Amino acid sequence: MSLYTLIVPGYAQMLRGLSAQLQKGADWALAADVSEADFLAGRLAADMAPLSDQVRFICIQARDAIRRLTDRDVVEPESDAVSLGQLKSLIADTLALLDDVSEADFDGAEDREIEIVLADGMTFDLTGSRYVRDWALAQFYFHAVTAYAIMRHQGVELGKADYVSHMFAYLRRNE
């Protein structure tokens, strides 16, 4: 399976699902008389980033993978996207970026040298393949699951079908 196939369609389907989850969350917040700010400030633990940051981080991870694995210039998202409208716009912009990337853009990505510099002065040196396997997929899905879990924790009626809504394209009834 190509790195393009792992990153682009996989991230796109999860981002579309996240957008729908956020809409369910917004509808829940309105019905439960929870302010948008309080909904987006929800978190699982005091030392974890809130829902709004989880959504931003998902988009950052998707954009970062495209930037690192292709020769494309990728604009970093605004760091102050804190309203539901801004977050949904960020998801839509990230989806547009993914829609604009082709498999040919990933030529040579497997062997590309990737350097991830951490804030504490440490650096990971990876090939493109290892970056996708060991970092990009894990980081992206961590924030996707965390956003889902925060919404569930707050009381939004989400189920596994909301998290993997893309799977309904493959569903058939056994007769």
CSV table of N, CA and C in Angstrom, one decimal, residues 85-166:
chain,number,residue,atom,x,y,z
A,85,GLY,N,-17.3,27.5,13.9
A,85,GLY,CA,-17.3,27.8,12.5
A,85,GLY,C,-15.8,27.9,12.0
A,86,GLN,N,-14.9,28.4,12.8
A,86,GLN,CA,-13.5,28.4,12.4
A,86,GLN,C,-12.9,27.0,12.3
A,87,LEU,N,-13.3,26.1,13.2
A,87,LEU,CA,-12.8,24.8,13.2
A,87,LEU,C,-13.3,24.0,12.0
A,88,LYS,N,-14.6,24.2,11.7
A,88,LYS,CA,-15.2,23.5,10.5
A,88,LYS,C,-14.6,24.0,9.3
A,89,SER,N,-14.3,25.3,9.2
A,89,SER,CA,-13.6,25.9,8.0
A,89,SER,C,-12.2,25.3,7.9
A,90,LEU,N,-11.5,25.2,9.0
A,90,LEU,CA,-10.2,24.6,9.0
A,90,LEU,C,-10.2,23.1,8.5
A,91,ILE,N,-11.2,22.4,8.9
A,91,ILE,CA,-11.3,21.0,8.4
A,91,ILE,C,-11.6,21.0,6.9
A,92,ALA,N,-12.5,21.9,6.5
A,92,ALA,CA,-12.8,22.0,5.0
A,92,ALA,C,-11.6,22.4,4.2
A,93,ASP,N,-10.8,23.4,4.7
A,93,ASP,CA,-9.5,23.8,4.0
A,93,ASP,C,-8.5,22.6,4.0
A,94,THR,N,-8.5,21.9,5.0
A,94,THR,CA,-7.5,20.7,5.1
A,94,THR,C,-8.0,19.7,4.1
A,95,LEU,N,-9.3,19.4,4.0
A,95,LEU,CA,-9.8,18.5,3.0
A,95,LEU,C,-9.5,19.0,1.6
A,96,ALA,N,-9.6,20.3,1.4
A,96,ALA,CA,-9.3,20.8,0.0
A,96,ALA,C,-7.9,20.6,-0.3
A,97,LEU,N,-7.0,20.7,0.7
A,97,LEU,CA,-5.6,20.4,0.4
A,97,LEU,C,-5.4,19.0,0.1
A,98,LEU,N,-6.0,18.1,0.8
A,98,LEU,CA,-5.9,16.6,0.5
A,98,LEU,C,-6.5,16.3,-0.8
A,99,ASP,N,-7.6,16.9,-1.2
A,99,ASP,CA,-8.2,16.7,-2.5
A,99,ASP,C,-7.3,17.1,-3.6
A,100,ASP,N,-6.4,18.1,-3.4
A,100,ASP,CA,-5.5,18.6,-4.4
A,100,ASP,C,-4.2,17.9,-4.6
A,101,VAL,N,-3.9,16.9,-3.7
A,101,VAL,CA,-2.7,16.2,-3.7
A,101,VAL,C,-2.9,14.9,-4.6
A,102,SER,N,-1.9,14.6,-5.4
A,102,SER,CA,-2.0,13.4,-6.3
A,102,SER,C,-1.0,12.4,-5.8
A,103,GLU,N,-1.2,11.2,-6.3
A,103,GLU,CA,-0.3,10.1,-5.9
A,103,GLU,C,1.1,10.4,-6.4
A,104,ALA,N,1.2,11.1,-7.6
A,104,ALA,CA,2.5,11.4,-8.1
A,104,ALA,C,3.3,12.4,-7.2
A,105,ASP,N,2.6,13.2,-6.4
A,105,ASP,CA,3.2,14.1,-5.5
A,105,ASP,C,4.0,13.3,-4.4
A,106,PHE,N,3.7,12.1,-4.2
A,106,PHE,CA,4.3,11.2,-3.2
A,106,PHE,C,5.5,10.4,-3.8
A,107,ASP,N,5.8,10.6,-5.0
A,107,ASP,CA,6.9,9.9,-5.6
A,107,ASP,C,8.2,10.1,-4.8
A,108,GLY,N,8.8,9.0,-4.4
A,108,GLY,CA,10.0,9.0,-3.6
A,108,GLY,C,9.8,9.3,-2.1
A,109,ALA,N,8.6,9.4,-1.7
A,109,ALA,CA,8.3,9.7,-0.3
A,109,ALA,C,8.8,8.7,0.7
A,110,GLU,N,8.8,7.4,0.3
A,110,GLU,CA,9.2,6.3,1.2
A,110,GLU,C,10.6,6.5,1.7
A,111,ASP,N,11.5,7.0,0.9
A,111,ASP,CA,12.9,7.1,1.3
A,111,ASP,C,13.3,8.6,1.6
A,112,ARG,N,12.3,9.5,1.6
A,112,ARG,CA,12.6,10.9,2.0
A,112,ARG,C,13.1,10.9,3.4
A,113,GLU,N,14.1,11.8,3.7
A,113,GLU,CA,14.6,11.9,5.0
A,113,GLU,C,13.7,12.9,5.7
A,114,ILE,N,13.2,12.5,6.9
A,114,ILE,CA,12.2,13.3,7.7
A,114,ILE,C,12.9,13.6,9.0
A,115,GLU,N,12.9,14.8,9.4
A,115,GLU,CA,13.4,15.2,10.7
A,115,GLU,C,12.3,15.9,11.5
A,116,ILE,N,12.1,15.3,12.7
A,116,ILE,CA,11.1,15.9,13.6
A,116,ILE,C,11.8,16.5,14.8
A,117,VAL,N,11.8,17.8,14.9
A,117,VAL,CA,12.5,18.5,16.0
A,117,VAL,C,11.4,18.7,17.1
A,118,LEU,N,11.7,18.3,18.2
A,118,LEU,CA,10.8,18.5,19.4
A,118,LEU,C,11.2,19.7,20.2
A,119,ALA,N,10.3,20.2,20.9
A,119,ALA,CA,10.5,21.5,21.7
A,119,ALA,C,11.6,21.4,22.7
A,120,ASP,N,11.9,20.2,23.2
A,120,ASP,CA,12.9,20.0,24.2
A,120,ASP,C,14.3,19.8,23.6
A,121,GLY,N,14.5,20.1,22.3
A,121,GLY,CA,15.8,20.0,21.7
A,121,GLY,C,16.2,18.6,21.2
A,122,MET,N,15.2,17.7,21.3
A,122,MET,CA,15.5,16.3,20.7
A,122,MET,C,14.9,16.2,19.3
A,123,THR,N,15.5,15.3,18.5
A,123,THR,CA,15.1,15.2,17.1
A,123,THR,C,15.0,13.7,16.8
A,124,PHE,N,13.9,13.4,16.0
A,124,PHE,CA,13.7,12.1,15.4
A,124,PHE,C,14.2,12.2,14.0
A,125,ASP,N,15.0,11.2,13.5
A,125,ASP,CA,15.4,11.1,12.2
A,125,ASP,C,14.7,9.8,11.6
A,126,LEU,N,13.9,10.0,10.6
A,126,LEU,CA,13.1,8.9,10.0
A,126,LEU,C,13.1,8.9,8.5
A,127,THR,N,12.9,7.8,7.9
A,127,THR,CA,12.6,7.8,6.5
A,127,THR,C,11.1,8.1,6.3
A,128,GLY,N,10.6,8.4,5.1
A,128,GLY,CA,9.2,8.7,4.9
A,128,GLY,C,8.3,7.5,5.3
A,129,SER,N,8.7,6.3,5.0
A,129,SER,CA,8.0,5.1,5.4
A,129,SER,C,7.8,5.0,6.9
A,130,ARG,N,8.9,5.2,7.6
A,130,ARG,CA,8.9,5.1,9.1
A,130,ARG,C,8.1,6.3,9.7
A,131,TYR,N,8.3,7.4,9.1
A,131,TYR,CA,7.5,8.6,9.6
A,131,TYR,C,6.0,8.3,9.5
A,132,VAL,N,5.5,7.8,8.4
A,132,VAL,CA,4.1,7.4,8.3
A,132,VAL,C,3.7,6.4,9.3
A,133,ARG,N,4.5,5.3,9.3
A,133,ARG,CA,4.1,4.1,10.1
A,133,ARG,C,4.2,4.5,11.6
A,134,ASP,N,5.3,5.2,12.0
A,134,ASP,CA,5.5,5.3,13.5
A,134,ASP,C,5.1,6.7,14.0
A,135,TRP,N,4.9,7.7,13.2
A,135,TRP,CA,4.5,9.0,13.7
A,135,TRP,C,3.2,9.6,13.1
A,136,ALA,N,3.2,9.7,11.8
A,136,ALA,CA,2.1,10.4,11.2
A,136,ALA,C,0.7,9.8,11.5
A,137,LEU,N,0.6,8.5,11.3
A,137,LEU,CA,-0.7,7.8,11.5
A,137,LEU,C,-1.0,7.8,13.0
A,138,ALA,N,-0.1,7.6,13.9
A,138,ALA,CA,-0.3,7.5,15.3
A,138,ALA,C,-0.8,8.9,15.8
A,139,GLN,N,-0.1,10.0,15.4
A,139,GLN,CA,-0.4,11.3,15.9
A,139,GLN,C,-1.8,11.7,15.4
A,140,PHE,N,-2.1,11.5,14.1
A,140,PHE,CA,-3.4,11.9,13.6
A,140,PHE,C,-4.5,11.1,14.3
A,141,TYR,N,-4.4,9.8,14.4
A,141,TYR,CA,-5.5,9.1,14.9
A,141,TYR,C,-5.7,9.3,16.4
A,142,PHE,N,-4.6,9.6,17.1
A,142,PHE,CA,-4.6,9.9,18.5
A,142,PHE,C,-5.6,11.1,18.8
A,143,HIS,N,-5.4,12.1,18.0
A,143,HIS,CA,-6.2,13.3,18.1
A,143,HIS,C,-7.6,13.1,17.6
A,144,ALA,N,-7.8,12.3,16.6
A,144,ALA,CA,-9.2,12.0,16.2
A,144,ALA,C,-9.9,11.2,17.2
A,145,VAL,N,-9.3,10.2,17.9
A,145,VAL,CA,-10.0,9.5,18.9
A,145,VAL,C,-10.2,10.3,20.1
A,146,THR,N,-9.3,11.2,20.5
A,146,THR,CA,-9.4,12.1,21.6
A,146,THR,C,-10.6,13.0,21.4
A,147,ALA,N,-10.7,13.6,20.2
A,147,ALA,CA,-11.8,14.5,20.0
A,147,ALA,C,-13.1,13.8,20.1
A,148,TYR,N,-13.2,12.6,19.6
A,148,TYR,CA,-14.4,11.8,19.7
A,148,TYR,C,-14.7,11.5,21.2
A,149,ALA,N,-13.7,11.1,21.9
A,149,ALA,CA,-13.9,10.8,23.3
A,149,ALA,C,-14.3,12.0,24.2
A,150,ILE,N,-13.7,13.1,23.9
A,150,ILE,CA,-14.1,14.4,24.6
A,150,ILE,C,-15.6,14.6,24.4
A,151,MET,N,-16.1,14.5,23.1
A,151,MET,CA,-17.5,14.8,22.8
A,151,MET,C,-18.4,13.7,23.5
A,152,ARG,N,-18.0,12.5,23.5
A,152,ARG,CA,-18.7,11.4,24.2
A,152,ARG,C,-18.8,11.7,25.7
A,153,HIS,N,-17.6,12.1,26.2
A,153,HIS,CA,-17.5,12.4,27.7
A,153,HIS,C,-18.4,13.5,28.1
A,154,GLN,N,-18.6,14.5,27.2
A,154,GLN,CA,-19.5,15.6,27.5
A,154,GLN,C,-21.0,15.2,27.4
A,155,GLY,N,-21.3,14.1,26.7
A,155,GLY,CA,-22.7,13.7,26.6
A,155,GLY,C,-23.2,13.7,25.2
A,156,VAL,N,-22.4,14.0,24.2
A,156,VAL,CA,-22.8,13.9,22.8
A,156,VAL,C,-23.1,12.5,22.4
A,157,GLU,N,-24.2,12.2,21.8
A,157,GLU,CA,-24.6,10.8,21.5
A,157,GLU,C,-23.9,10.4,20.2
A,158,LEU,N,-22.7,10.0,20.3
A,158,LEU,CA,-21.9,9.5,19.2
A,158,LEU,C,-21.7,8.0,19.5
A,159,GLY,N,-21.6,7.2,18.4
A,159,GLY,CA,-21.3,5.8,18.5
A,159,GLY,C,-20.2,5.5,17.5
A,160,LYS,N,-19.8,4.3,17.5
A,160,LYS,CA,-18.7,3.8,16.6
A,160,LYS,C,-19.0,4.1,15.2
A,161,ALA,N,-20.3,4.1,14.8
A,161,ALA,CA,-20.7,4.4,13.4
A,161,ALA,C,-20.4,5.8,13.1
A,162,ASP,N,-20.4,6.7,14.0
A,162,ASP,CA,-20.0,8.1,13.8
A,162,ASP,C,-18.5,8.2,13.6
A,163,TYR,N,-17.7,7.4,14.3
A,163,TYR,CA,-16.3,7.4,14.1
A,163,TYR,C,-15.8,6.8,12.8
A,164,VAL,N,-16.4,5.8,12.4
A,164,VAL,CA,-16.1,5.1,11.2
A,164,VAL,C,-17.2,5.2,10.1
A,165,SER,N,-17.8,6.3,10.0
A,165,SER,CA,-18.9,6.5,9.1
A,165,SER,C,-18.6,6.1,7.6
A,166,HIS,N,-17.3,6.3,7.3
A,166,HIS,CA,-16.9,5.9,5.9
A,166,HIS,C,-17.0,4.5,5.6
